[in-house]
Amino acid sequence: MPKAETQKRSKQSSASNPNTASAGSAGTHVANGTSSADTAAAAARPQTQPQRDTGAIYKPKFSDSLSRVNNFSIIESTLREGEQFGNAFFTTQDKIRIAKALDDFGVEYIEITSPAASEQSRQDCITICNLGLKAKILTHVRCHMDDARIAVETGVDGLDVVIGTSSYLREFSHGKDMDYIIKQATEVIQFIKSKGLEVRFSSEDSFRSDLVDLLNLYKTVDRLGVDRVGIADTVGCANPRQVYELVKTLRNVVSCDIECHFHDDTGCAIANAYAALEAGATHIDTSVLGIGERNGITPLGGLCARMYVADKEYVMEKYDLPKLREVENLVAEIVQIQVPFNNYITGYCAFTHKAGIHAKAILNNPSTYEILRPDDFGMTRYVSIGHRLTGWNAVKNRVQQLDLRLSDDEVKEVTAQIKQLADLKPLGIEEVDTLLRVFHAKINTPLMD
């Protein structure tokens, strides 16, 4: 299918925290609010660049040649897994907006709901395929010829085929044994390949499936020529050690790529994705804000944060990181939820510093308390000062921004006043600024005879 030209990356400014104001060091804001006069004053002042971080940063040495932490692809499943989120209802226009936003961000694959699910799902599948996106369009189907026949006629680039392999699903879901599964998989895979389409074959509930059964199944489909085999932690029971061991074992059994899908029921989805890549997996399924069945899967933003730390340059080259906030806000609006305050990268407090010792260090060198650089994500750093934990260095920074002249001893004195008032209630930035200006005027008013 035709692909649109790659859009030029543009740095998107994050919307200011409504309780923030610009601070003295570049890219840093002091909370909790701003005014045009304050901003102008701050812009007029020379900005001191933070010191270069010369400290050694711990980075794991990936001696294992199987590791793919700097060579992986994202299969973005908001339009498939995300549609299974309890609060999700995507109209055709919603799907178009989400698909375009994900494509602008730079994901390699977009996975959409099976066209066999409903007539509207089939029509939407065709519509998304006709958008001319750069990302490959995949659809997720059962290991059944009826589903495959419908899907190959929609214009998708590939089919993600799945069937349950655990004893739970074999007994209580489809009721088939492993011999039937292998026979059915063979028929479906050969049919898809005859159409010249990409094909992934995945077991469902992989971590509760018999290992011998799994490996025999994967070896069979690998010989059939699938592009990827998939491992799915369908109930979120796996931990990183288990993931690493299974993926590494599988890596020694198949020659094709390995895709991994992790649910977050026990809070391990991001760590499991990282462990899978360390062990040789090549593709990770994500959804925006992690939405999906129950409490969802590996979140797109969380995976980007983890992989940014592993290989910043690689991740920044692949993905337009400042657009993450845009796509998260879009999906949050559509499914009628709020972006969590502690969300990876884009949360309300993700780059907010409050404690006095933190604020002092951040103003001198942001790397002291940040492993992610907010500018790389189109975000802004904030230093909060209107509270009882504030330190005089943070207050001094605000004093300088307001173009006031106070000695260090005077700054310490006014800081004590701020802390005393903040013991009663949090102070907004306008209140802090008023206090600073009144204190400054009092200090600088000549005594009358």
Tab-separated table of C-alpha atoms in Angstrom:
chain	number	residue	atom	x	y	z
A	1	MET	CA	0.000	0.000	0.000
A	2	PRO	CA	1.290	3.530	-0.674
A	3	LYS	CA	2.998	5.239	2.218
A	4	ALA	CA	2.990	8.980	2.900
A	5	GLU	CA	6.261	10.892	3.060
A	6	THR	CA	7.863	11.082	6.471
A	7	GLN	CA	6.768	14.248	8.173
A	8	LYS	CA	9.431	16.629	9.405
A	9	ARG	CA	9.914	16.397	13.129
A	10	SER	CA	8.818	19.457	15.014
A	11	LYS	CA	9.468	20.265	18.635
A	12	GLN	CA	6.160	20.654	20.403
A	13	SER	CA	5.979	22.830	23.472
A	14	SER	CA	4.121	21.361	26.383
A	15	ALA	CA	1.231	23.327	27.762
A	16	SER	CA	2.331	25.034	30.930
A	17	ASN	CA	1.279	23.648	34.266
A	18	PRO	CA	-1.387	26.115	35.363
A	19	ASN	CA	0.526	26.587	38.612
A	20	THR	CA	3.994	27.339	37.206
A	21	ALA	CA	6.307	30.176	36.362
A	22	SER	CA	9.626	30.368	34.561
A	23	ALA	CA	12.740	29.867	36.687
A	24	GLY	CA	16.289	31.035	36.315
A	25	SER	CA	17.937	28.040	34.737
A	26	ALA	CA	17.147	27.319	31.105
A	27	GLY	CA	14.240	24.964	30.511
A	28	THR	CA	13.242	25.053	34.186
A	29	HIS	CA	10.106	26.606	35.669
A	30	VAL	CA	9.333	27.488	39.242
A	31	ALA	CA	5.813	26.531	40.353
A	32	ASN	CA	2.972	27.499	40.864
A	33	GLY	CA	1.889	30.029	38.144
A	34	THR	CA	3.075	32.824	35.829
A	35	SER	CA	2.263	36.275	34.513
A	36	SER	CA	3.302	38.030	31.313
A	37	ALA	CA	5.369	40.540	33.275
A	38	ASP	CA	7.193	37.752	35.075
A	39	THR	CA	7.856	35.953	31.816
A	40	ALA	CA	9.229	39.101	30.219
A	41	ALA	CA	11.464	39.737	33.194
A	42	ALA	CA	12.748	36.196	33.070
A	43	ALA	CA	13.420	36.387	29.350
A	44	ALA	CA	15.394	39.593	29.798
A	45	ARG	CA	17.785	38.058	32.311
A	46	PRO	CA	20.890	36.209	31.170
A	47	GLN	CA	20.278	32.487	31.558
A	48	THR	CA	22.920	30.429	33.287
A	49	GLN	CA	23.474	27.152	31.491
A	50	PRO	CA	23.493	24.109	33.769
A	51	GLN	CA	26.863	22.529	34.368
A	52	ARG	CA	27.830	19.656	32.135
A	53	ASP	CA	27.135	16.342	33.772
A	54	THR	CA	30.491	14.634	34.143
A	55	GLY	CA	29.332	11.849	36.443
A	56	ALA	CA	29.332	8.297	35.187
A	57	ILE	CA	25.857	6.918	34.492
A	58	TYR	CA	25.295	3.237	35.069
A	59	LYS	CA	24.434	1.472	31.852
A	60	PRO	CA	24.163	-2.296	31.635
A	61	LYS	CA	26.680	-3.909	29.337
A	62	PHE	CA	24.766	-6.154	27.003
A	63	SER	CA	27.385	-8.809	26.392
A	64	ASP	CA	24.682	-11.191	25.224
A	65	SER	CA	24.671	-10.954	21.435
A	66	LEU	CA	20.949	-11.742	21.422
A	67	SER	CA	19.992	-8.409	22.970
A	68	ARG	CA	17.755	-6.173	20.860
A	69	VAL	CA	17.424	-3.213	23.200
A	70	ASN	CA	18.812	-0.978	20.452
A	71	ASN	CA	17.091	-2.680	17.526
A	72	PHE	CA	13.363	-3.257	18.027
A	73	SER	CA	9.989	-2.350	16.555
A	74	ILE	CA	6.726	-1.277	18.168
A	75	ILE	CA	3.435	-2.881	17.205
A	76	GLU	CA	0.986	-0.257	18.438
A	77	SER	CA	-2.263	-1.918	19.441
A	78	THR	CA	-4.439	0.939	20.709
A	79	LEU	CA	-6.859	0.269	17.841
A	80	ARG	CA	-7.042	-3.444	18.721
A	81	GLU	CA	-6.110	-4.142	22.345
A	82	GLY	CA	-7.183	-0.612	23.257
A	83	GLU	CA	-10.642	-1.201	21.821
A	84	GLN	CA	-11.027	-3.908	24.481
A	85	PHE	CA	-10.617	-1.289	27.232
A	86	GLY	CA	-13.798	-1.097	29.278
A	87	ASN	CA	-14.388	2.575	28.500
A	88	ALA	CA	-13.495	2.468	24.797
A	89	PHE	CA	-15.846	3.114	21.908
A	90	PHE	CA	-14.001	4.200	18.772
A	91	THR	CA	-15.938	5.727	15.918
A	92	THR	CA	-14.458	5.532	12.439
A	93	GLN	CA	-13.273	9.119	12.775
A	94	ASP	CA	-11.707	8.347	16.160
A	95	LYS	CA	-9.772	5.485	14.604
A	96	ILE	CA	-8.550	7.690	11.775
A	97	ARG	CA	-7.344	10.374	14.204
A	98	ILE	CA	-5.572	7.845	16.413
A	99	ALA	CA	-3.972	6.038	13.466
A	100	LYS	CA	-2.653	9.295	12.003
A	101	ALA	CA	-1.309	10.439	15.375
A	102	LEU	CA	0.490	7.128	15.915
A	103	ASP	CA	1.895	7.305	12.393
A	104	ASP	CA	3.170	10.836	13.010
A	105	PHE	CA	4.809	9.605	16.213
A	106	GLY	CA	6.632	6.993	14.171
A	107	VAL	CA	5.454	3.537	15.250
A	108	GLU	CA	6.393	0.832	12.770
A	109	TYR	CA	3.127	-1.103	12.946
A	110	ILE	CA	-0.492	-0.290	13.787
A	111	GLU	CA	-2.646	-3.250	14.804
A	112	ILE	CA	-6.410	-2.983	14.387
A	113	THR	CA	-9.406	-5.051	15.442
A	114	SER	CA	-10.272	-8.120	13.398
A	115	PRO	CA	-12.523	-7.288	10.437
A	116	ALA	CA	-14.404	-10.480	11.303
A	117	ALA	CA	-15.602	-8.899	14.565
A	118	SER	CA	-18.383	-6.884	12.914
A	119	GLU	CA	-19.312	-5.240	9.646
A	120	GLN	CA	-18.252	-1.844	10.989
A	121	SER	CA	-14.908	-3.307	12.059
A	122	ARG	CA	-14.402	-4.611	8.517
A	123	GLN	CA	-15.221	-1.248	6.971
A	124	ASP	CA	-12.961	0.555	9.448
A	125	CYS	CA	-10.139	-1.834	8.624
A	126	ILE	CA	-10.441	-0.969	4.940
A	127	THR	CA	-10.605	2.745	5.758
A	128	ILE	CA	-7.411	2.665	7.839
A	129	CYS	CA	-5.618	0.692	5.130
A	130	ASN	CA	-6.536	3.357	2.575
A	131	LEU	CA	-5.037	6.246	4.583
A	132	GLY	CA	-1.604	5.760	3.026
A	133	LEU	CA	0.244	5.730	6.334
A	134	LYS	CA	3.946	4.983	6.705
A	135	ALA	CA	3.254	2.357	9.370
A	136	LYS	CA	2.332	-1.150	8.313
A	137	ILE	CA	-1.275	-2.051	9.094
A	138	LEU	CA	-1.899	-5.385	10.798
A	139	THR	CA	-5.089	-7.003	11.967
A	140	HIS	CA	-5.477	-9.476	14.804
A	141	VAL	CA	-7.456	-12.608	13.922
A	142	ARG	CA	-8.304	-15.976	15.381
A	143	CYS	CA	-6.527	-19.009	13.967
A	144	HIS	CA	-9.525	-19.801	11.807
A	145	MET	CA	-9.914	-19.812	8.036
A	146	ASP	CA	-13.151	-17.805	8.155
A	147	ASP	CA	-11.359	-14.900	9.875
A	148	ALA	CA	-8.338	-15.145	7.598
A	149	ARG	CA	-10.441	-15.065	4.415
A	150	ILE	CA	-12.178	-11.867	5.517
A	151	ALA	CA	-8.965	-10.189	6.670
A	152	VAL	CA	-6.889	-10.738	3.526
A	153	GLU	CA	-9.466	-8.829	1.470
A	154	THR	CA	-9.210	-5.598	3.490
A	155	GLY	CA	-5.841	-4.351	2.248
A	156	VAL	CA	-3.845	-4.993	5.425
A	157	ASP	CA	-0.104	-5.544	5.259
A	158	GLY	CA	-0.244	-8.545	7.557
A	159	LEU	CA	-2.267	-10.761	9.863
A	160	ASP	CA	-1.556	-11.471	13.519
A	161	VAL	CA	-2.916	-14.971	14.105
A	162	VAL	CA	-3.597	-16.170	17.651
A	163	ILE	CA	-4.899	-19.260	19.431
A	164	GLY	CA	-4.952	-20.253	23.094
A	165	THR	CA	-2.439	-22.910	24.134
A	166	SER	CA	-2.702	-23.099	27.924
A	167	SER	CA	-4.644	-25.930	29.545
A	168	TYR	CA	-7.183	-23.349	30.747
A	169	LEU	CA	-7.946	-22.089	27.252
A	170	ARG	CA	-7.770	-25.486	25.587
A	171	GLU	CA	-10.352	-26.826	28.042
A	172	PHE	CA	-12.592	-23.838	28.710
A	173	SER	CA	-12.242	-21.662	25.578
A	174	HIS	CA	-11.892	-23.379	22.204
A	175	GLY	CA	-11.751	-26.970	23.474
A	176	LYS	CA	-9.094	-28.159	20.992
A	177	ASP	CA	-5.945	-30.237	21.542
A	178	MET	CA	-2.416	-29.465	20.312
A	179	ASP	CA	-2.724	-31.707	17.254
A	180	TYR	CA	-5.747	-29.704	16.118
A	181	ILE	CA	-3.959	-26.407	16.850
A	182	ILE	CA	-0.949	-27.387	14.731
A	183	LYS	CA	-3.161	-28.558	11.870
A	184	GLN	CA	-5.282	-25.402	11.973
A	185	ALA	CA	-2.229	-23.148	12.228
A	186	THR	CA	-0.653	-24.821	9.207
A	187	GLU	CA	-3.738	-24.273	7.058
A	188	VAL	CA	-4.213	-20.632	8.070
A	189	ILE	CA	-0.534	-19.690	7.750
A	190	GLN	CA	-0.174	-21.265	4.313
A	191	PHE	CA	-3.288	-19.444	3.136
A	192	ILE	CA	-2.045	-16.051	4.356
A	193	LYS	CA	1.387	-16.589	2.825
A	194	SER	CA	-0.219	-17.488	-0.495
A	195	LYS	CA	-1.654	-13.959	-0.503
A	196	GLY	CA	1.810	-12.434	-0.074
A	197	LEU	CA	1.024	-10.935	3.329
A	198	GLU	CA	3.067	-10.739	6.504
A	199	VAL	CA	2.048	-13.272	9.138
A	200	ARG	CA	2.652	-13.598	12.848
A	201	PHE	CA	1.567	-16.651	14.774
A	202	SER	CA	1.095	-16.313	18.526
A	203	SER	CA	0.102	-18.577	21.346
A	204	GLU	CA	-2.284	-17.084	23.876
A	205	ASP	CA	-1.578	-17.455	27.604
A	206	SER	CA	1.968	-18.543	26.750
A	207	PHE	CA	3.330	-18.467	30.287
A	208	ARG	CA	0.737	-20.949	31.523
A	209	SER	CA	1.252	-23.260	28.553
A	210	ASP	CA	3.339	-26.423	28.527
A	211	LEU	CA	6.858	-25.536	27.358
A	212	VAL	CA	7.281	-28.651	25.214
A	213	ASP	CA	3.952	-27.967	23.492
A	214	LEU	CA	4.935	-24.352	22.897
A	215	LEU	CA	8.335	-25.099	21.408
A	216	ASN	CA	6.961	-27.813	19.126
A	217	LEU	CA	4.273	-25.427	17.909
A	218	TYR	CA	6.711	-22.577	17.339
A	219	LYS	CA	9.171	-24.818	15.488
A	220	THR	CA	6.364	-25.974	13.215
A	221	VAL	CA	5.173	-22.489	12.277
A	222	ASP	CA	8.755	-21.256	11.903
A	223	ARG	CA	9.344	-23.957	9.281
A	224	LEU	CA	6.172	-22.774	7.538
A	225	GLY	CA	7.822	-19.377	7.074
A	226	VAL	CA	6.015	-17.041	9.473
A	227	ASP	CA	7.552	-13.587	9.833
A	228	ARG	CA	7.182	-13.638	13.612
A	229	VAL	CA	6.120	-15.895	16.408
A	230	GLY	CA	4.383	-14.301	19.366
A	231	ILE	CA	4.539	-14.795	23.120
A	232	ALA	CA	1.575	-13.453	25.081
A	233	ASP	CA	1.375	-12.984	28.840
A	234	THR	CA	-2.388	-12.859	28.555
A	235	VAL	CA	-3.154	-12.726	32.278
A	236	GLY	CA	-0.130	-10.686	33.383
A	237	CYS	CA	1.344	-13.452	35.525
A	238	ALA	CA	4.939	-13.420	34.245
A	239	ASN	CA	7.920	-11.672	35.802
A	240	PRO	CA	11.052	-10.411	33.994
A	241	ARG	CA	13.140	-13.459	34.905
A	242	GLN	CA	10.526	-15.813	33.454
A	243	VAL	CA	10.207	-13.656	30.349
A	244	TYR	CA	13.948	-13.596	29.769
A	245	GLU	CA	14.244	-17.367	30.104
A	246	LEU	CA	11.333	-18.159	27.778
A	247	VAL	CA	12.345	-15.670	25.086
A	248	LYS	CA	15.974	-16.767	25.188
A	249	THR	CA	14.926	-20.416	24.913
A	250	LEU	CA	12.652	-19.585	21.989
A	251	ARG	CA	15.379	-17.526	20.334
A	252	ASN	CA	17.489	-20.674	20.168
A	253	VAL	CA	14.632	-22.632	18.583
A	254	VAL	CA	13.263	-20.361	15.824
A	255	SER	CA	14.942	-18.250	13.170
A	256	CYS	CA	12.086	-15.785	12.652
A	257	ASP	CA	11.409	-12.607	14.630
A	258	ILE	CA	9.810	-12.757	18.089
A	259	GLU	CA	6.923	-10.517	19.161
A	260	CYS	CA	5.872	-10.110	22.792
A	261	HIS	CA	2.587	-8.990	24.336
A	262	PHE	CA	2.453	-8.280	28.070
A	263	HIS	CA	-0.571	-7.535	30.218
A	264	ASP	CA	-0.050	-5.392	33.306
A	265	ASP	CA	-2.188	-7.142	35.929
A	266	THR	CA	0.779	-7.465	38.295
A	267	GLY	CA	2.659	-4.322	37.244
A	268	CYS	CA	5.424	-5.959	35.192
A	269	ALA	CA	4.448	-5.062	31.611
A	270	ILE	CA	7.236	-2.543	30.981
A	271	ALA	CA	9.927	-4.524	32.786
A	272	ASN	CA	8.819	-7.665	30.969
A	273	ALA	CA	9.046	-5.914	27.602
A	274	TYR	CA	12.575	-4.777	28.394
A	275	ALA	CA	13.598	-8.263	29.559
A	276	ALA	CA	12.175	-9.722	26.351
A	277	LEU	CA	14.291	-7.383	24.235
A	278	GLU	CA	17.374	-8.248	26.272
A	279	ALA	CA	16.721	-11.910	25.514
A	280	GLY	CA	16.351	-11.392	21.770
A	281	ALA	CA	12.731	-10.401	21.098
A	282	THR	CA	12.324	-8.032	18.166
A	283	HIS	CA	8.811	-6.585	18.455
A	284	ILE	CA	6.835	-5.266	21.449
A	285	ASP	CA	3.077	-4.658	21.558
A	286	THR	CA	1.981	-1.392	23.191
A	287	SER	CA	-1.107	0.750	23.593
A	288	VAL	CA	-1.436	4.448	24.348
A	289	LEU	CA	-1.702	4.920	28.134
A	290	GLY	CA	-1.619	1.110	28.354
A	291	ILE	CA	-5.363	0.794	27.719
A	292	GLY	CA	-6.719	-2.652	26.958
A	293	GLU	CA	-8.503	-5.670	28.372
A	294	ARG	CA	-8.787	-5.377	32.191
A	295	ASN	CA	-5.967	-2.991	33.166
A	296	GLY	CA	-4.196	-3.152	29.839
A	297	ILE	CA	-0.757	-3.837	28.386
A	298	THR	CA	2.676	-2.235	28.055
A	299	PRO	CA	2.060	1.528	27.675
A	300	LEU	CA	3.641	3.248	24.691
A	301	GLY	CA	5.002	6.085	26.843
A	302	GLY	CA	6.360	3.749	29.497
A	303	LEU	CA	8.219	1.658	26.930
A	304	CYS	CA	9.662	4.797	25.332
A	305	ALA	CA	10.896	6.024	28.721
A	306	ARG	CA	12.564	2.690	29.486
A	307	MET	CA	14.182	2.406	26.054
A	308	TYR	CA	15.292	6.072	26.081
A	309	VAL	CA	17.414	5.286	29.129
A	310	ALA	CA	18.841	2.213	27.399
A	311	ASP	CA	19.706	3.978	24.123
A	312	LYS	CA	18.655	7.616	23.952
A	313	GLU	CA	19.962	8.348	20.459
A	314	TYR	CA	18.323	5.277	18.936
A	315	VAL	CA	14.913	6.058	20.427
A	316	MET	CA	15.069	9.754	19.518
A	317	GLU	CA	15.972	8.884	15.939
A	318	LYS	CA	13.108	6.392	15.569
A	319	TYR	CA	10.257	8.234	17.257
A	320	ASP	CA	9.027	11.832	17.343
A	321	LEU	CA	8.996	11.912	21.133
A	322	PRO	CA	7.429	15.381	21.605
A	323	LYS	CA	4.300	14.039	19.891
A	324	LEU	CA	3.761	11.472	22.637
A	325	ARG	CA	1.849	13.990	24.744
A	326	GLU	CA	-0.397	14.827	21.804
A	327	VAL	CA	-1.366	11.223	21.097
A	328	GLU	CA	-1.919	10.482	24.795
A	329	ASN	CA	-4.178	13.497	25.214
A	330	LEU	CA	-6.098	12.463	22.102
A	331	VAL	CA	-6.729	8.923	23.316
A	332	ALA	CA	-7.547	10.107	26.846
A	333	GLU	CA	-10.156	12.473	25.419
A	334	ILE	CA	-11.722	9.796	23.231
A	335	VAL	CA	-12.018	7.194	26.006
A	336	GLN	CA	-12.991	9.875	28.544
A	337	ILE	CA	-10.222	9.419	31.087
A	338	GLN	CA	-7.555	11.687	32.562
A	339	VAL	CA	-3.859	11.227	31.857
A	340	PRO	CA	-2.574	9.986	35.250
A	341	PHE	CA	-0.693	12.573	37.337
A	342	ASN	CA	2.262	10.179	37.565
A	343	ASN	CA	2.149	9.019	33.960
A	344	TYR	CA	5.475	8.189	32.370
A	345	ILE	CA	6.974	11.321	30.768
A	346	THR	CA	3.757	13.315	30.313
A	347	GLY	CA	2.197	13.149	33.772
A	348	TYR	CA	1.362	16.374	35.579
A	349	CYS	CA	4.212	15.857	38.041
A	350	ALA	CA	6.657	13.922	35.844
A	351	PHE	CA	9.253	16.713	35.904
A	352	THR	CA	8.194	18.594	39.042
A	353	HIS	CA	10.771	19.041	41.827
A	354	LYS	CA	9.716	20.133	45.296
A	355	ALA	CA	12.137	19.245	48.114
A	356	GLY	CA	14.741	21.897	48.861
A	357	ILE	CA	17.795	19.700	48.310
A	358	HIS	CA	16.326	18.438	45.042
A	359	ALA	CA	15.575	21.947	43.817
A	360	LYS	CA	19.077	23.217	44.569
A	361	ALA	CA	20.712	20.337	42.717
A	362	ILE	CA	18.316	20.516	39.764
A	363	LEU	CA	19.004	24.217	39.301
A	364	ASN	CA	22.738	23.495	39.232
A	365	ASN	CA	22.572	20.395	37.043
A	366	PRO	CA	19.287	18.716	36.014
A	367	SER	CA	20.954	15.318	35.695
A	368	THR	CA	21.244	15.138	39.478
A	369	TYR	CA	17.589	14.134	39.825
A	370	GLU	CA	16.450	13.396	36.264
A	371	ILE	CA	17.241	10.441	34.024
A	372	LEU	CA	14.870	11.704	31.313
A	373	ARG	CA	15.503	15.094	29.711
A	374	PRO	CA	12.142	16.902	29.499
A	375	ASP	CA	13.142	18.936	26.439
A	376	ASP	CA	13.547	15.728	24.438
A	377	PHE	CA	9.849	15.007	24.989
A	378	GLY	CA	8.568	18.547	24.507
A	379	MET	CA	7.995	18.822	28.241
A	380	THR	CA	9.052	21.435	30.810
A	381	ARG	CA	10.770	21.075	34.153
A	382	TYR	CA	9.146	22.702	37.188
A	383	VAL	CA	10.528	23.664	40.580
A	384	SER	CA	7.824	24.177	43.191
A	385	ILE	CA	8.489	26.803	45.888
A	386	GLY	CA	5.205	27.722	47.601
A	387	HIS	CA	5.334	25.087	50.331
A	388	ARG	CA	6.919	24.215	53.672
A	389	LEU	CA	9.617	22.031	52.081
A	390	THR	CA	11.044	24.803	49.927
A	391	GLY	CA	14.707	25.735	50.112
A	392	TRP	CA	16.332	29.136	49.900
A	393	ASN	CA	18.203	28.297	46.693
A	394	ALA	CA	14.925	27.762	44.858
A	395	VAL	CA	13.550	31.002	46.293
A	396	LYS	CA	16.744	32.812	45.285
A	397	ASN	CA	16.250	31.586	41.739
A	398	ARG	CA	12.756	33.085	41.713
A	399	VAL	CA	14.039	36.336	43.221
A	400	GLN	CA	16.549	36.627	40.387
A	401	GLN	CA	13.898	35.909	37.809
A	402	LEU	CA	11.741	38.721	39.177
A	403	ASP	CA	14.788	41.009	38.866
A	404	LEU	CA	14.822	41.725	42.580
A	405	ARG	CA	17.996	42.413	44.545
A	406	LEU	CA	18.344	40.493	47.794
A	407	SER	CA	21.406	39.199	49.609
A	408	ASP	CA	21.648	35.530	50.524
A	409	ASP	CA	20.806	36.325	54.127
A	410	GLU	CA	17.761	38.279	53.000
A	411	VAL	CA	16.658	35.418	50.746
A	412	LYS	CA	16.955	33.048	53.698
A	413	GLU	CA	14.860	35.412	55.788
A	414	VAL	CA	12.067	35.638	53.229
A	415	THR	CA	12.251	31.877	52.694
A	416	ALA	CA	11.519	31.427	56.387
A	417	GLN	CA	8.440	33.620	55.958
A	418	ILE	CA	7.273	31.532	52.989
A	419	LYS	CA	7.689	28.318	54.964
A	420	GLN	CA	5.826	29.781	57.936
A	421	LEU	CA	2.858	30.782	55.781
A	422	ALA	CA	2.992	27.487	53.869
A	423	ASP	CA	2.555	25.617	57.140
A	424	LEU	CA	-1.006	26.951	57.067
A	425	LYS	CA	-1.749	26.320	53.362
A	426	PRO	CA	0.065	25.875	50.027
A	427	LEU	CA	0.952	29.186	48.384
A	428	GLY	CA	0.294	29.968	44.738
A	429	ILE	CA	3.075	31.580	42.757
A	430	GLU	CA	1.255	34.914	42.695
A	431	GLU	CA	1.156	34.866	46.497
A	432	VAL	CA	4.858	34.029	46.667
A	433	ASP	CA	5.699	36.774	44.176
A	434	THR	CA	3.690	39.317	46.152
A	435	LEU	CA	5.466	38.326	49.337
A	436	LEU	CA	8.867	38.629	47.616
A	437	ARG	CA	8.073	42.051	46.156
A	438	VAL	CA	6.734	43.383	49.459
A	439	PHE	CA	9.801	42.071	51.282
A	440	HIS	CA	12.092	43.583	48.640
A	441	ALA	CA	10.342	46.953	48.828
A	442	LYS	CA	10.585	46.966	52.606
A	443	ILE	CA	14.291	46.133	52.565
A	444	ASN	CA	15.025	48.780	49.953
A	445	THR	CA	12.829	51.598	51.313
A	446	PRO	CA	15.015	54.410	52.741
A	447	LEU	CA	14.410	55.183	56.406
A	448	MET	CA	12.749	58.570	57.007
A	449	ASP	CA	14.235	60.968	59.566
